PDB file of C-alpha atoms in Angstrom:
ATOM      1  CA  MET A   1      99.737 101.870 115.500  1.00 97.00           C
ATOM      2  CA  ILE A   2      97.498 101.467 112.534  1.00 98.00           C
ATOM      3  CA  GLN A   3      93.693 101.348 113.424  1.00 98.00           C
ATOM      4  CA  THR A   4      91.608 101.556 110.185  1.00 98.00           C
ATOM      5  CA  ALA A   5      92.432 100.407 106.431  1.00 98.00           C
ATOM      6  CA  GLU A   6      90.461 100.861 103.439  1.00 98.00           C
ATOM      7  CA  ILE A   7      90.776 100.158 100.036  1.00 98.00           C
ATOM      8  CA  THR A   8      90.215 103.585  98.449  1.00 97.00           C
ATOM      9  CA  THR A   9      91.039 105.562  95.320  1.00 96.00           C
ATOM     10  CA  THR A  10      94.246 107.363  94.408  1.00 94.00           C
ATOM     11  CA  PRO A  11      94.295 110.900  96.671  1.00 95.00           C
ATOM     12  CA  ILE A  12      95.495 114.104  95.551  1.00 93.00           C
ATOM     13  CA  SER A  13      98.869 114.085  95.954  1.00 90.00           C
ATOM     14  CA  GLY A  14     100.730 116.212  98.727  1.00 91.00           C
ATOM     15  CA  LEU A  15      97.000 116.510 100.389  1.00 94.00           C
ATOM     16  CA  TYR A  16      98.452 112.984 102.966  1.00 96.00           C
ATOM     17  CA  PRO A  17     101.463 111.431 103.386  1.00 96.00           C
ATOM     18  CA  GLU A  18     101.920 108.446 101.097  1.00 97.00           C
ATOM     19  CA  GLN A  19     103.857 105.298 100.823  1.00 97.00           C
ATOM     20  CA  ILE A  20     105.022 102.709  98.154  1.00 97.00           C
ATOM     21  CA  PHE A  21     104.814  99.513  99.698  1.00 96.00           C
ATOM     22  CA  ASP A  22     106.935  98.027  96.607  1.00 92.00           C
ATOM     23  CA  ALA A  23     107.747  94.580  96.289  1.00 90.00           C
ATOM     24  CA  PRO A  24     110.122  92.578  93.180  1.00 87.00           C
ATOM     25  CA  ILE A  25     107.407  92.138  90.774  1.00 88.00           C
ATOM     26  CA  HIS A  26     106.285  94.058  87.771  1.00 90.00           C
ATOM     27  CA  THR A  27     102.241  95.341  87.212  1.00 91.00           C
ATOM     28  CA  GLU A  28     100.679  98.327  85.536  1.00 94.00           C
ATOM     29  CA  HIS A  29      97.973  98.388  88.244  1.00 95.00           C
ATOM     30  CA  TRP A  30      98.126  99.671  91.973  1.00 96.00           C
ATOM     31  CA  THR A  31      96.151  99.592  94.766  1.00 97.00           C
ATOM     32  CA  TRP A  32      95.598 102.416  97.415  1.00 98.00           C
ATOM     33  CA  VAL A  33      94.942 102.267 100.936  1.00 98.00           C
ATOM     34  CA  LYS A  34      94.036 104.423 103.022  1.00 98.00           C
ATOM     35  CA  PHE A  35      95.028 104.358 107.039  1.00 98.00           C
ATOM     36  CA  GLU A  36      94.278 105.786 109.970  1.00 98.00           C
ATOM     37  CA  THR A  37      96.591 105.665 113.298  1.00 97.00           C
ATOM     38  CA  ASP A  38      95.496 105.536 116.826  1.00 96.00           C
ATOM     39  CA  SER A  39      96.677 109.093 116.823  1.00 96.00           C
ATOM     40  CA  TYR A  40      94.002 109.921 114.009  1.00 96.00           C
ATOM     41  CA  ASP A  41      96.770 110.431 111.655  1.00 96.00           C
ATOM     42  CA  THR A  42      95.839 109.702 108.162  1.00 97.00           C
ATOM     43  CA  PHE A  43      98.254 108.173 105.404  1.00 97.00           C
ATOM     44  CA  TYR A  44      97.820 106.517 102.124  1.00 98.00           C
ATOM     45  CA  GLY A  45      99.637 103.293 100.954  1.00 98.00           C
ATOM     46  CA  GLN A  46     100.186 102.126  97.348  1.00 98.00           C
ATOM     47  CA  PHE A  47     100.720  98.583  96.512  1.00 97.00           C
ATOM     48  CA  LYS A  48     101.502  96.915  93.492  1.00 95.00           C
ATOM     49  CA  GLY A  49      98.483  94.652  91.700  1.00 93.00           C
ATOM     50  CA  GLU A  50      94.468  95.394  91.798  1.00 94.00           C
ATOM     51  CA  PRO A  51      92.553  95.870  95.064  1.00 96.00           C
ATOM     52  CA  ARG A  52      91.190  92.095  96.982  1.00 95.00           C
ATOM     53  CA  GLN A  53      90.804  92.861 100.209  1.00 96.00           C
ATOM     54  CA  ILE A  54      91.950  93.694 103.450  1.00 98.00           C
ATOM     55  CA  ALA A  55      92.159  92.487 107.198  1.00 97.00           C
ATOM     56  CA  ILE A  56      92.482  94.240 110.340  1.00 97.00           C
ATOM     57  CA  SER A  57      91.801  93.443 114.328  1.00 96.00           C
ATOM     58  CA  ASN A  58      93.199  94.256 117.622  1.00 95.00           C
ATOM     59  CA  GLU A  59      94.210  90.858 118.131  1.00 96.00           C
ATOM     60  CA  ASN A  60      96.803  90.790 115.147  1.00 96.00           C
ATOM     61  CA  ASP A  61      99.879  93.260 115.027  1.00 96.00           C
ATOM     62  CA  CYS A  62      99.905  92.802 111.465  1.00 96.00           C
ATOM     63  CA  CYS A  63      97.596  94.346 108.624  1.00 97.00           C
ATOM     64  CA  TYR A  64      97.197  92.581 105.485  1.00 96.00           C
ATOM     65  CA  VAL A  65      96.394  93.341 102.250  1.00 96.00           C
ATOM     66  CA  LEU A  66      95.175  91.746  99.347  1.00 95.00           C
ATOM     67  CA  THR A  67      96.136  92.432  95.437  1.00 94.00           C
ATOM     68  CA  ASP A  68      95.383  90.043  92.563  1.00 91.00           C
ATOM     69  CA  LEU A  69      99.100  89.493  92.628  1.00 90.00           C
ATOM     70  CA  LEU A  70     100.326  89.765  96.555  1.00 92.00           C
ATOM     71  CA  LEU A  71      99.374  89.670 100.016  1.00 92.00           C
ATOM     72  CA  TYR A  72     101.364  92.029 102.150  1.00 94.00           C
ATOM     73  CA  GLU A  73     102.363  91.478 105.531  1.00 94.00           C
ATOM     74  CA  ILE A  74     102.544  95.220 107.496  1.00 97.00           C
ATOM     75  CA  ASN A  75     103.408  95.857 110.668  1.00 96.00           C
ATOM     76  CA  ARG A  76     101.100  98.290 112.416  1.00 97.00           C
ATOM     77  CA  ALA A  77     103.316  99.404 115.084  1.00 97.00           C
ATOM     78  CA  GLN A  78     105.631 100.080 112.426  1.00 97.00           C
ATOM     79  CA  PRO A  79     104.382 100.299 108.672  1.00 96.00           C
ATOM     80  CA  ARG A  80     107.586 100.646 106.897  1.00 95.00           C
ATOM     81  CA  GLN A  81     108.082  97.230 108.365  1.00 95.00           C
ATOM     82  CA  PHE A  82     106.474  94.895 105.496  1.00 95.00           C
ATOM     83  CA  THR A  83     106.597  91.669 104.015  1.00 91.00           C
ATOM     84  CA  THR A  84     104.800  90.163 101.118  1.00 90.00           C
ATOM     85  CA  LEU A  85     103.914  87.326  99.534  1.00 85.00           C
ATOM     86  CA  ASN A  86     103.919  86.341  95.910  1.00 78.00           C
ATOM     87  CA  TYR A  87     101.400  84.099  94.511  1.00 71.00           C
ATOM     88  CA  ASP A  88     103.596  82.206  92.056  1.00 66.00           C
ATOM     89  CA  ASP A  89     105.528  81.159  95.517  1.00 62.00           C
ATOM     90  CA  VAL A  90     102.214  78.964  96.779  1.00 59.00           C
ATOM     91  CA  GLY A  91     101.507  77.711  93.199  1.00 57.00           C
ATOM     92  CA  GLY A  92      98.392  79.796  92.943  1.00 68.00           C
ATOM     93  CA  LEU A  93      95.538  82.737  93.344  1.00 86.00           C
ATOM     94  CA  LEU A  94      94.644  84.042  96.422  1.00 91.00           C
ATOM     95  CA  ARG A  95      91.141  85.509  96.654  1.00 93.00           C
ATOM     96  CA  ASN A  96      90.261  86.404 100.033  1.00 96.00           C
ATOM     97  CA  VAL A  97      91.903  87.261 103.541  1.00 96.00           C
ATOM     98  CA  THR A  98      90.440  88.043 107.109  1.00 97.00           C
ATOM     99  CA  LEU A  99      91.065  87.717 110.573  1.00 97.00           C
ATOM    100  CA  THR A 100      89.443  85.533 112.965  1.00 97.00           C
ATOM    101  CA  PRO A 101      88.297  86.921 116.156  1.00 96.00           C
ATOM    102  CA  SER A 102      91.683  85.731 117.806  1.00 95.00           C
ATOM    103  CA  GLY A 103      93.542  87.228 114.938  1.00 95.00           C
ATOM    104  CA  GLN A 104      94.521  84.197 113.024  1.00 95.00           C
ATOM    105  CA  VAL A 105      94.798  84.763 109.459  1.00 94.00           C
ATOM    106  CA  MET A 106      92.404  83.032 107.242  1.00 96.00           C
ATOM    107  CA  LEU A 107      93.060  82.941 103.198  1.00 94.00           C
ATOM    108  CA  SER A 108      91.504  81.127 100.216  1.00 95.00           C
ATOM    109  CA  ASP A 109      92.021  80.575  96.637  1.00 92.00           C
ATOM    110  CA  TYR A 110      89.073  79.360  94.043  1.00 93.00           C
ATOM    111  CA  TYR A 111      88.840  76.242  95.841  1.00 94.00           C
ATOM    112  CA  THR A 112      90.366  75.909  99.486  1.00 95.00           C
ATOM    113  CA  ILE A 113      89.956  77.419 102.528  1.00 96.00           C
ATOM    114  CA  PHE A 114      93.057  77.989 104.772  1.00 94.00           C
ATOM    115  CA  ILE A 115      93.748  79.430 107.915  1.00 94.00           C
ATOM    116  CA  SER A 116      97.225  79.946 109.761  1.00 91.00           C
ATOM    117  CA  LYS A 117      98.698  77.770 112.411  1.00 87.00           C
ATOM    118  CA  HIS A 118     100.297  80.741 113.926  1.00 84.00           C
ATOM    119  CA  LYS A 119      98.599  84.819 114.368  1.00 83.00           C
ATOM    120  CA  ASN A 120     101.618  86.194 111.476  1.00 81.00           C
ATOM    121  CA  LEU A 121     102.795  84.571 108.637  1.00 79.00           C
ATOM    122  CA  ASP A 122     106.828  83.911 108.177  1.00 73.00           C
ATOM    123  CA  THR A 123     107.869  84.529 104.642  1.00 66.00           C
ATOM    124  CA  SER A 124     110.980  82.812 105.143  1.00 67.00           C
ATOM    125  CA  LYS A 125     109.212  79.303 105.997  1.00 74.00           C
ATOM    126  CA  GLU A 126     107.488  77.285 103.065  1.00 75.00           C
ATOM    127  CA  PHE A 127     103.191  78.698 103.176  1.00 75.00           C
ATOM    128  CA  GLU A 128     102.425  74.896 103.245  1.00 77.00           C
ATOM    129  CA  GLN A 129     103.680  74.782 106.547  1.00 79.00           C
ATOM    130  CA  GLN A 130     102.395  77.749 107.429  1.00 82.00           C
ATOM    131  CA  ILE A 131      98.698  76.954 106.929  1.00 87.00           C
ATOM    132  CA  THR A 132      96.168  74.044 107.431  1.00 92.00           C
ATOM    133  CA  PRO A 133      93.543  73.200 104.837  1.00 94.00           C
ATOM    134  CA  ILE A 134      89.904  73.271 105.921  1.00 97.00           C
ATOM    135  CA  GLU A 135      87.346  70.782 105.105  1.00 97.00           C
ATOM    136  CA  THR A 136      84.340  71.796 103.555  1.00 97.00           C
ATOM    137  CA  PRO A 137      81.454  69.437 103.894  1.00 97.00           C
ATOM    138  CA  ILE A 138      81.033  69.848  99.540  1.00 97.00           C
ATOM    139  CA  MET A 139      83.793  70.658  96.903  1.00 97.00           C
ATOM    140  CA  ILE A 140      83.367  74.338  96.244  1.00 98.00           C
ATOM    141  CA  ASP A 141      84.683  77.048  93.776  1.00 96.00           C
ATOM    142  CA  TYR A 142      84.369  80.699  93.484  1.00 97.00           C
ATOM    143  CA  ILE A 143      84.855  81.133  97.297  1.00 98.00           C
ATOM    144  CA  GLU A 144      83.954  84.551  98.800  1.00 98.00           C
ATOM    145  CA  PHE A 145      84.684  85.726 102.267  1.00 98.00           C
ATOM    146  CA  LYS A 146      81.566  88.075 103.159  1.00 97.00           C
ATOM    147  CA  GLU A 147      81.097  88.989 106.689  1.00 97.00           C
ATOM    148  CA  TRP A 148      81.770  88.205 110.662  1.00 98.00           C
ATOM    149  CA  ASN A 149      78.922  87.841 113.090  1.00 97.00           C
ATOM    150  CA  ASN A 150      80.806  86.980 116.510  1.00 97.00           C
ATOM    151  CA  HIS A 151      82.498  83.953 115.562  1.00 97.00           C
ATOM    152  CA  LEU A 152      80.981  83.390 112.093  1.00 98.00           C
ATOM    153  CA  LEU A 153      81.771  83.922 109.597  1.00 98.00           C
ATOM    154  CA  SER A 154      79.444  83.413 105.783  1.00 98.00           C
ATOM    155  CA  ILE A 155      81.316  82.412 102.811  1.00 98.00           C
ATOM    156  CA  HIS A 156      79.502  82.560  99.624  1.00 98.00           C
ATOM    157  CA  ALA A 157      80.581  79.922  96.861  1.00 98.00           C
ATOM    158  CA  LEU A 158      79.142  77.888  93.662  1.00 98.00           C
ATOM    159  CA  ASP A 159      79.130  73.443  94.056  1.00 97.00           C
ATOM    160  CA  PHE A 160      82.024  72.743  92.128  1.00 97.00           C
ATOM    161  CA  TYR A 161      79.874  70.459  90.228  1.00 97.00           C
ATOM    162  CA  THR A 162      76.543  72.098  89.610  1.00 97.00           C
ATOM    163  CA  GLN A 163      77.875  75.429  89.856  1.00 97.00           C
ATOM    164  CA  GLN A 164      74.961  75.928  91.646  1.00 97.00           C
ATOM    165  CA  PRO A 165      75.363  79.184  94.425  1.00 98.00           C
ATOM    166  CA  VAL A 166      75.676  77.733  97.930  1.00 98.00           C
ATOM    167  CA  GLN A 167      76.413  79.371 101.595  1.00 98.00           C
ATOM    168  CA  LEU A 168      78.451  77.975 104.372  1.00 98.00           C
ATOM    169  CA  MET A 169      79.125  78.980 107.440  1.00 98.00           C
ATOM    170  CA  PHE A 170      82.393  79.266 109.494  1.00 98.00           C
ATOM    171  CA  ASN A 171      82.838  78.665 113.115  1.00 98.00           C
ATOM    172  CA  ALA A 172      85.948  79.836 115.099  1.00 97.00           C
ATOM    173  CA  GLN A 173      85.696  78.163 117.999  1.00 96.00           C
ATOM    174  CA  THR A 174      85.479  74.343 116.364  1.00 96.00           C
ATOM    175  CA  ASN A 175      87.288  75.614 112.792  1.00 95.00           C
ATOM    176  CA  GLU A 176      84.898  73.591 110.907  1.00 97.00           C
ATOM    177  CA  ILE A 177      82.652  74.763 107.981  1.00 98.00           C
ATOM    178  CA  THR A 178      78.656  74.106 107.647  1.00 98.00           C
ATOM    179  CA  GLN A 179      76.337  74.405 105.140  1.00 97.00           C
ATOM    180  CA  ILE A 180      73.314  76.731 105.184  1.00 95.00           C
ATOM    181  CA  ILE A 181      70.239  74.833 103.997  1.00 84.00           C
TER     182      ILE A 181
END
């Protein structure tokens, strides 16, 4: 089972096993991810698109790789089983992905933060049916998920109207976002 994942540079060819996570989209840009299993085996994955983020947790059976084009959901026990979510299907551009301490998927585009209704996404269903937008105290732009501290996620963004930086905190126990003043 995959235990760790990190975005990396292209590995030396043949040094480690490699897996291409293909998708029906054309691009010249690729993301490389180094995976390590619970038996300390290392392999590299190649994903379509430029790198954004990775989300992995022992509380979720899947690992998520976000590129500028696609969101990949990879089965941690059987990495050859994966699905992709094309941004065109959701009508936007995903910028962030993380997993809450309980393993729920959290995503954002530039303006909105979403949380999944279930632990894993189901690409056979409409994206909007699987997520819930989280209300923010002010309208925001250019959202960036930072780091988790227990059940609190630090979020940096810009005030939509003034374009001034704001700091927000998501509480995974209450699913609420507050502004840090």
